[in-house]
XYZ file of C-alpha atoms in Angstrom:
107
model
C -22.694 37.849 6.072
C -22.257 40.745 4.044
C -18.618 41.071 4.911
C -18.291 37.439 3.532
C -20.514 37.686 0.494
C -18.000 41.009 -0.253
C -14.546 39.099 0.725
C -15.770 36.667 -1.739
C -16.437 39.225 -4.593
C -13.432 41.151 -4.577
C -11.039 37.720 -4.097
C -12.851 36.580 -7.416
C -11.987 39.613 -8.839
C -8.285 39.317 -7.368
C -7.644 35.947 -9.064
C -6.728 37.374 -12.539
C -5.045 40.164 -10.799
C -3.093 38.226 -8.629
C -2.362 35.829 -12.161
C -1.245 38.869 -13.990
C 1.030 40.355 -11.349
C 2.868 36.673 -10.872
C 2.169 37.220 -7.069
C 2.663 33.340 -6.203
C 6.564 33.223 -7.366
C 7.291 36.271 -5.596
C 5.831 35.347 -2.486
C 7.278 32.242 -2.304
C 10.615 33.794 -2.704
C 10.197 35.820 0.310
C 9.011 33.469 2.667
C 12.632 32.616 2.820
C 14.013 35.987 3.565
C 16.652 35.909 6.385
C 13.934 39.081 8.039
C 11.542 37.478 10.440
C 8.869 40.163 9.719
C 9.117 39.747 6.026
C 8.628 35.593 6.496
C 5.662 36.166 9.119
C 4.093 38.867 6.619
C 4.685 36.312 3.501
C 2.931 32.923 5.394
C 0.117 35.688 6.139
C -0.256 36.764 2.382
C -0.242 33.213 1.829
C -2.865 32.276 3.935
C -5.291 35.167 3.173
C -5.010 34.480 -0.397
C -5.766 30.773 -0.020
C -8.200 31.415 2.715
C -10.383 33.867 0.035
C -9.563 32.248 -3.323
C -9.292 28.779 -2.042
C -6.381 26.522 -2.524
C -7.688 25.503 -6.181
C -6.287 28.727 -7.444
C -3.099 28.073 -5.783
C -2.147 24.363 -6.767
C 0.941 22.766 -4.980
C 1.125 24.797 -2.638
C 0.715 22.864 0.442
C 3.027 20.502 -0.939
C 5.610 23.067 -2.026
C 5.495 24.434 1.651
C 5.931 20.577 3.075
C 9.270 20.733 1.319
C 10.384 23.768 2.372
C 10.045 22.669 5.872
C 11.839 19.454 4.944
C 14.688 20.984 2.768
C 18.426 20.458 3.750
C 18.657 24.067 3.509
C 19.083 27.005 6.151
C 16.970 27.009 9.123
C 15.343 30.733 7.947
C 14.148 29.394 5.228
C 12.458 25.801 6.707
C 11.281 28.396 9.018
C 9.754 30.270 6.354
C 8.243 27.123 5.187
C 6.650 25.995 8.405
C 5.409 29.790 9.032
C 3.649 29.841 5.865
C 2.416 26.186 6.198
C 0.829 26.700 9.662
C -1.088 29.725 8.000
C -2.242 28.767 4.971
C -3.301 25.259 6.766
C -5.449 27.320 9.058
C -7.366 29.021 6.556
C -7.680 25.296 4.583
C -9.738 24.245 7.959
C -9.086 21.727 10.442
C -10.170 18.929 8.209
C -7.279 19.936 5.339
C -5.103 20.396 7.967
C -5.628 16.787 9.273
C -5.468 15.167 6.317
C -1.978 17.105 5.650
C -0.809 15.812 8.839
C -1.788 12.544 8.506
C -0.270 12.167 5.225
C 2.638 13.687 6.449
C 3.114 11.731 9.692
C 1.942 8.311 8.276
C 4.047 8.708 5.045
C-alpha cells in the first residue's frame, strides 16, 4: 500500500517533468530503433509511464501504437509498435486491452 500510495506521488510529480523534458516524442522515436534492446526498453518506458500516470496524460497513444503495428514500413519498426503496444496495454488492464482488441478485430 505504501509502495502504491508513493508510486502515485512521485508519477504526479513526474507529469510536468516528463512535459518539460518532451519525453513522449523521443520515446516514440526509439521504439523504432533497428536495436532490439533499445525497442524492448522503449515499450517498457512506455508502459511504466502509462501504467503510473495513466493513459490520460498520454493521449493517442494506443492509437498511435495501433498504427505503427499496421504501417507499410520496416518490420523493426511494426515490431517496435507491437512491443510497445503489448506493454502499455498491460498496464491499461485487461478490460482496456479488450476493448482495444475488439475495436481492432471487429473494425
Amino acid at each position: 500500500m505504501v509502495y502504491k500510495l508513493l508510486g502515485s506521488v512521485v508519477a504526479v510529480a513526474f507529469v510536468g517533468y516528463a512535459e518539460a523534458l518532451a519525453i513522449l516524442p523521443a520515446l516514440k522515436k526509439v521504439v523504432g530503433d533497428p536495436i532490439p534492446g533499445i525497442r524492448s526498453t522503449a515499450g517498457k518506458a512506455l508502459g511504466t509511464l502509462v501504467r503510473y500516470l495513466g493513459e490520460v496524460h498520454f493521449p493517442g497513444i494506443v492509437a498511435w501504437l495501433l498504427e505503427a503495428v499496421k504501417a507499410d514500413s520496416s518490420s523493426v519498426e511494426r515490431s517496435g509498435g507491437a512491443q510497445g503496444l503489448v506493454e502499455v496495454l498491460t498496464a491499461l488492464g485487461v478490460e482496456r486491452t479488450d476493448e482495444v482488441l475488439r475495436g481492432t478485430i471487429l473494425a
